[in-house]
Amino acid sequence: MQNEINLTQIRDEINSIDKELVKLLEKRFNLVLKVGEYKAVRNIPIFDEGREKIVIEKCKKHLDNKKYESYIERLYLQIMNTCKDIERDEIKIL
Ligand SMILES: O=C(O)C(=O)C[C@]1(C(=O)O)C=C[C@@H](O)C=C1
């Protein structure tokens, strides 16, 4: 059926975008770990509210369609929460 073929094609495209997203997220995680190490050796707190606001504002500006702004905001809060978890879990300064 035409509709099923179309669904498969769209899902293939989603799969390939997910592949790129995961690769980029992994790069982001690796960079965040470097920030975490920098902070750990200097005793700087992981959470930086001002930086998180800047990240969200910058990301919203990258959107072509402003109707997604609040979704990008929520998604980035979640991404940064996960990044903070990674910093807490992975960085062990003895
Ligand atoms: O830039 C930092 O200071 C980070 O630790 C990275 C990051 C982020 O994921 O972008 C994570 C936690 C902070 O609250 C702010 C930003």
Coordinates of N, CA, C and O and ligand atoms in Angstrom, one line a residue:
M1 N 0.8 -1.2 0.0 CA 0.0 0.0 0.0 C 0.9 1.3 0.0 O 1.9 1.3 0.7
Q2 N 0.4 2.3 -0.7 CA 1.1 3.5 -0.8 C 1.5 4.1 0.5 O 2.6 4.5 0.8
N3 N 0.5 4.1 1.5 CA 0.7 4.7 2.8 C 1.8 4.0 3.6 O 2.5 4.6 4.3
E4 N 1.8 2.7 3.5 CA 2.8 1.9 4.2 C 4.2 2.1 3.7 O 5.2 2.3 4.4
I5 N 4.3 2.2 2.4 CA 5.6 2.5 1.8 C 6.1 3.9 2.3 O 7.2 4.1 2.7
N6 N 5.2 4.8 2.3 CA 5.5 6.2 2.7 C 6.0 6.2 4.2 O 6.9 6.8 4.6
L7 N 5.3 5.4 5.0 CA 5.6 5.3 6.5 C 7.0 4.8 6.6 O 7.9 5.3 7.4
T8 N 7.3 3.7 5.9 CA 8.7 3.1 5.9 C 9.7 4.1 5.5 O 10.8 4.2 6.1
Q9 N 9.5 4.8 4.5 CA 10.4 5.8 4.0 C 10.7 6.9 5.1 O 11.8 7.3 5.3
I10 N 9.6 7.4 5.6 CA 9.7 8.4 6.7 C 10.5 7.9 7.9 O 11.4 8.5 8.4
R11 N 10.2 6.6 8.3 CA 10.9 6.1 9.4 C 12.3 5.8 9.1 O 13.2 5.9 10.0
D12 N 12.6 5.5 7.9 CA 14.1 5.3 7.5 C 14.8 6.6 7.7 O 15.9 6.7 8.1
E13 N 14.1 7.7 7.3 CA 14.7 9.0 7.4 C 14.9 9.4 8.9 O 15.9 9.9 9.3
I14 N 13.9 9.1 9.7 CA 14.0 9.3 11.1 C 15.2 8.5 11.7 O 16.0 9.0 12.5
N15 N 15.3 7.2 11.3 CA 16.4 6.4 11.8 C 17.8 7.0 11.4 O 18.7 7.0 12.2
S16 N 17.8 7.6 10.2 CA 19.2 8.1 9.9 C 19.4 9.4 10.6 O 20.6 9.7 11.0
I17 N 18.4 10.2 10.9 CA 18.6 11.4 11.7 C 19.0 11.0 13.1 O 19.9 11.6 13.8
D18 N 18.3 9.9 13.7 CA 18.7 9.5 15.0 C 20.1 9.0 15.1 O 20.8 9.3 16.1
K19 N 20.6 8.4 14.0 CA 22.0 8.0 14.0 C 22.9 9.2 14.1 O 23.9 9.2 14.9
E20 N 22.6 10.2 13.4 CA 23.4 11.5 13.4 C 23.3 12.1 14.8 O 24.3 12.6 15.4
L21 N 22.0 12.2 15.3 CA 21.8 12.8 16.6 C 22.6 12.1 17.7 O 23.3 12.8 18.6
V22 N 22.6 10.8 17.7 CA 23.3 10.0 18.8 C 24.8 10.3 18.6 O 25.5 10.5 19.7
K23 N 25.3 10.3 17.4 CA 26.8 10.6 17.2 C 27.1 12.0 17.8 O 28.1 12.2 18.4
L24 N 26.2 13.0 17.5 CA 26.5 14.3 18.0 C 26.3 14.4 19.5 O 27.1 15.1 20.2
L25 N 25.3 13.7 20.0 CA 25.2 13.7 21.5 C 26.4 13.1 22.2 O 26.8 13.6 23.2
E26 N 26.9 12.0 21.5 CA 28.1 11.4 22.1 C 29.3 12.4 22.1 O 30.0 12.5 23.1
K27 N 29.4 13.2 21.1 CA 30.4 14.2 21.0 C 30.2 15.2 22.1 O 31.1 15.7 22.8
R28 N 28.9 15.6 22.3 CA 28.6 16.6 23.3 C 28.9 16.0 24.7 O 29.5 16.7 25.6
F29 N 28.5 14.8 24.9 CA 28.8 14.1 26.2 C 30.4 14.2 26.5 O 30.8 14.5 27.6
N30 N 31.1 13.9 25.5 CA 32.6 13.9 25.7 C 33.1 15.3 26.0 O 34.0 15.4 26.9
L31 N 32.6 16.3 25.4 CA 33.0 17.6 25.7 C 32.6 18.1 27.1 O 33.3 18.7 27.8
V32 N 31.3 17.7 27.5 CA 30.8 18.0 28.8 C 31.7 17.4 29.9 O 31.9 18.0 30.9
L33 N 32.2 16.2 29.6 CA 33.1 15.5 30.5 C 34.3 16.3 30.8 O 34.9 16.4 31.9
K34 N 34.8 16.9 29.7 CA 36.0 17.8 29.8 C 35.7 19.0 30.7 O 36.5 19.4 31.5
V35 N 34.5 19.6 30.5 CA 34.1 20.7 31.4 C 34.0 20.2 32.8 O 34.5 20.9 33.7
G36 N 33.4 19.0 33.0 CA 33.3 18.4 34.3 C 34.6 18.3 35.0 O 34.8 18.5 36.2
E37 N 35.6 17.8 34.3 CA 37.0 17.6 34.8 C 37.6 19.0 35.2 O 38.2 19.1 36.3
Y38 N 37.4 19.9 34.3 CA 37.9 21.3 34.6 C 37.3 21.8 35.9 O 38.0 22.4 36.8
K39 N 36.0 21.6 36.0 CA 35.3 22.1 37.2 C 35.7 21.3 38.5 O 35.9 21.9 39.6
A40 N 35.9 20.0 38.3 CA 36.2 19.2 39.5 C 37.5 19.6 40.1 O 37.6 19.7 41.3
V41 N 38.5 19.8 39.3 CA 39.8 20.1 39.9 C 39.9 21.5 40.5 O 40.7 21.8 41.3
R42 N 38.9 22.3 40.1 CA 38.9 23.7 40.6 C 37.8 23.9 41.7 O 37.5 25.0 42.1
N43 N 37.1 22.8 42.0 CA 36.0 22.9 42.9 C 34.8 23.8 42.5 O 34.3 24.5 43.3
I44 N 34.5 23.8 41.2 CA 33.4 24.6 40.7 C 32.2 23.7 40.6 O 32.3 22.6 40.1
P45 N 31.0 24.2 41.0 CA 29.8 23.4 41.0 C 29.5 23.0 39.5 O 29.7 23.8 38.6
I46 N 28.9 21.8 39.4 CA 28.5 21.3 38.0 C 27.4 22.2 37.5 O 27.5 22.6 36.3
F47 N 26.4 22.5 38.3 CA 25.2 23.3 37.8 C 25.6 24.7 37.6 O 26.1 25.4 38.5
D48 N 25.3 25.3 36.4 CA 25.6 26.7 36.1 C 24.3 27.2 35.4 O 24.1 27.1 34.2
E49 N 23.5 27.8 36.2 CA 22.2 28.3 35.7 C 22.3 29.3 34.6 O 21.6 29.2 33.6
G50 N 23.3 30.2 34.7 CA 23.5 31.2 33.7 C 23.8 30.6 32.4 O 23.3 31.0 31.3
R51 N 24.8 29.7 32.4 CA 25.2 29.0 31.2 C 24.0 28.2 30.5 O 23.9 28.3 29.3
E52 N 23.2 27.6 31.4 CA 22.1 26.8 30.8 C 21.1 27.8 30.1 O 20.6 27.4 29.0
K53 N 20.9 28.9 30.6 CA 20.0 29.9 30.0 C 20.6 30.3 28.6 O 19.8 30.4 27.6
I54 N 21.9 30.5 28.6 CA 22.5 30.9 27.3 C 22.4 29.8 26.3 O 22.1 30.1 25.1
V55 N 22.7 28.6 26.7 CA 22.6 27.4 25.8 C 21.2 27.4 25.2 O 21.0 27.2 24.0
I56 N 20.2 27.5 26.0 CA 18.8 27.4 25.6 C 18.5 28.5 24.6 O 17.9 28.3 23.5
E57 N 18.9 29.8 24.9 CA 18.6 30.9 24.0 C 19.3 30.7 22.7 O 18.7 31.0 21.6
K58 N 20.5 30.3 22.7 CA 21.2 30.1 21.4 C 20.5 29.0 20.6 O 20.4 29.2 19.4
C59 N 20.1 27.9 21.3 CA 19.5 26.8 20.5 C 18.2 27.3 19.9 O 17.8 26.9 18.8
K60 N 17.4 28.1 20.6 CA 16.1 28.5 20.1 C 16.4 29.4 18.9 O 15.6 29.4 17.9
K61 N 17.5 30.1 18.8 CA 17.8 31.0 17.7 C 18.1 30.2 16.4 O 17.9 30.6 15.3
H62 N 18.5 28.9 16.6 CA 18.9 28.1 15.5 C 17.6 27.6 14.8 O 17.7 27.0 13.7
L63 N 16.5 27.7 15.4 CA 15.2 27.2 14.8 C 14.8 28.0 13.7 O 14.8 29.3 13.7
D64 N 14.3 27.4 12.6 CA 13.6 28.1 11.5 C 12.2 28.4 11.9 O 11.6 29.4 11.6
N65 N 11.6 27.4 12.6 CA 10.2 27.5 12.9 C 10.0 27.8 14.4 O 10.2 26.9 15.3
K66 N 9.6 29.0 14.8 CA 9.5 29.4 16.2 C 8.5 28.7 17.0 O 8.5 28.7 18.2
K67 N 7.6 28.0 16.3 CA 6.6 27.2 17.1 C 7.2 26.1 17.9 O 6.6 25.6 18.8
Y68 N 8.5 25.8 17.6 CA 9.1 24.7 18.3 C 9.9 25.2 19.5 O 10.6 24.4 20.2
E69 N 9.9 26.5 19.8 CA 10.8 27.1 20.8 C 10.6 26.4 22.2 O 11.6 26.0 22.8
S70 N 9.4 26.3 22.6 CA 9.2 25.7 24.0 C 9.6 24.2 24.0 O 10.0 23.7 25.1
Y71 N 9.5 23.5 22.9 CA 9.9 22.1 22.9 C 11.4 22.0 22.9 O 12.0 21.1 23.6
I72 N 12.1 22.9 22.2 CA 13.6 22.9 22.2 C 14.0 23.3 23.7 O 15.0 22.7 24.2
E73 N 13.3 24.2 24.3 CA 13.7 24.6 25.7 C 13.6 23.3 26.6 O 14.5 23.0 27.3
R74 N 12.5 22.6 26.5 CA 12.3 21.4 27.3 C 13.3 20.4 27.0 O 13.9 19.7 27.9
L75 N 13.5 20.2 25.7 CA 14.5 19.1 25.3 C 15.9 19.4 25.8 O 16.6 18.6 26.3
Y76 N 16.3 20.7 25.7 CA 17.7 21.1 26.2 C 17.8 21.0 27.7 O 18.9 20.7 28.2
L77 N 16.7 21.4 28.4 CA 16.8 21.2 29.9 C 17.1 19.7 30.2 O 17.9 19.4 31.1
Q78 N 16.4 18.9 29.4 CA 16.6 17.4 29.6 C 18.0 17.0 29.2 O 18.6 16.2 30.0
I79 N 18.5 17.5 28.1 CA 19.8 17.1 27.7 C 20.8 17.5 28.7 O 21.8 16.8 29.1
M80 N 20.7 18.8 29.2 CA 21.7 19.3 30.2 C 21.5 18.5 31.5 O 22.5 18.3 32.2
N81 N 20.3 18.1 31.9 CA 20.2 17.3 33.1 C 21.0 16.0 32.9 O 21.6 15.5 33.8
T82 N 20.8 15.4 31.7 CA 21.6 14.2 31.5 C 23.1 14.4 31.5 O 23.8 13.6 32.0
C83 N 23.5 15.5 30.9 CA 24.9 15.9 30.9 C 25.4 16.1 32.4 O 26.5 15.6 32.7
K84 N 24.6 16.7 33.2 CA 25.0 16.8 34.6 C 25.1 15.4 35.3 O 26.1 15.2 36.1
D85 N 24.2 14.5 35.0 CA 24.3 13.2 35.5 C 25.6 12.5 35.1 O 26.3 11.9 35.8
I86 N 26.0 12.7 33.8 CA 27.2 12.1 33.3 C 28.4 12.7 34.0 O 29.3 12.0 34.4
E87 N 28.4 14.0 34.2 CA 29.5 14.7 34.9 C 29.6 14.1 36.3 O 30.7 13.7 36.8
R88 N 28.4 13.9 37.0 CA 28.4 13.4 38.4 C 28.9 11.9 38.4 O 29.7 11.5 39.3
D89 N 28.4 11.1 37.4 CA 28.7 9.7 37.5 C 30.1 9.4 37.0 O 30.7 8.4 37.5
E90 N 30.6 10.1 36.0 CA 31.9 9.7 35.4 C 33.1 10.3 36.0 O 34.2 9.8 35.7
I91 N 33.0 11.5 36.7 CA 34.2 12.1 37.1 C 34.4 11.8 38.6 O 33.6 12.1 39.4
K92 N 35.5 11.1 38.8 CA 35.8 10.8 40.2 C 37.2 11.3 40.5 O 38.2 10.8 40.0
I93 N 37.3 12.4 41.2 CA 38.5 13.0 41.6 C 38.8 12.5 43.0 O 38.0 12.7 43.9
L94 N 39.9 11.8 43.2 CA 40.2 11.2 44.5 C 40.8 12.2 45.5 O 41.5 13.2 45.0
Ligands
LIG1 O1 29.1 24.5 30.5 C1 29.1 23.9 31.6 O2 29.4 24.5 32.6 C2 28.6 22.5 31.7 O3 28.8 21.9 32.7 C3 27.9 21.9 30.6 C4 26.4 22.1 30.7 C5 25.8 21.6 29.4 O4 25.3 20.4 29.3 O5 25.8 22.4 28.4 C6 25.9 21.2 31.9 C7 25.7 21.7 33.1 C8 25.7 23.1 33.4 O6 24.7 23.5 34.3 C9 25.8 24.0 32.2 C10 26.0 23.5 31.0

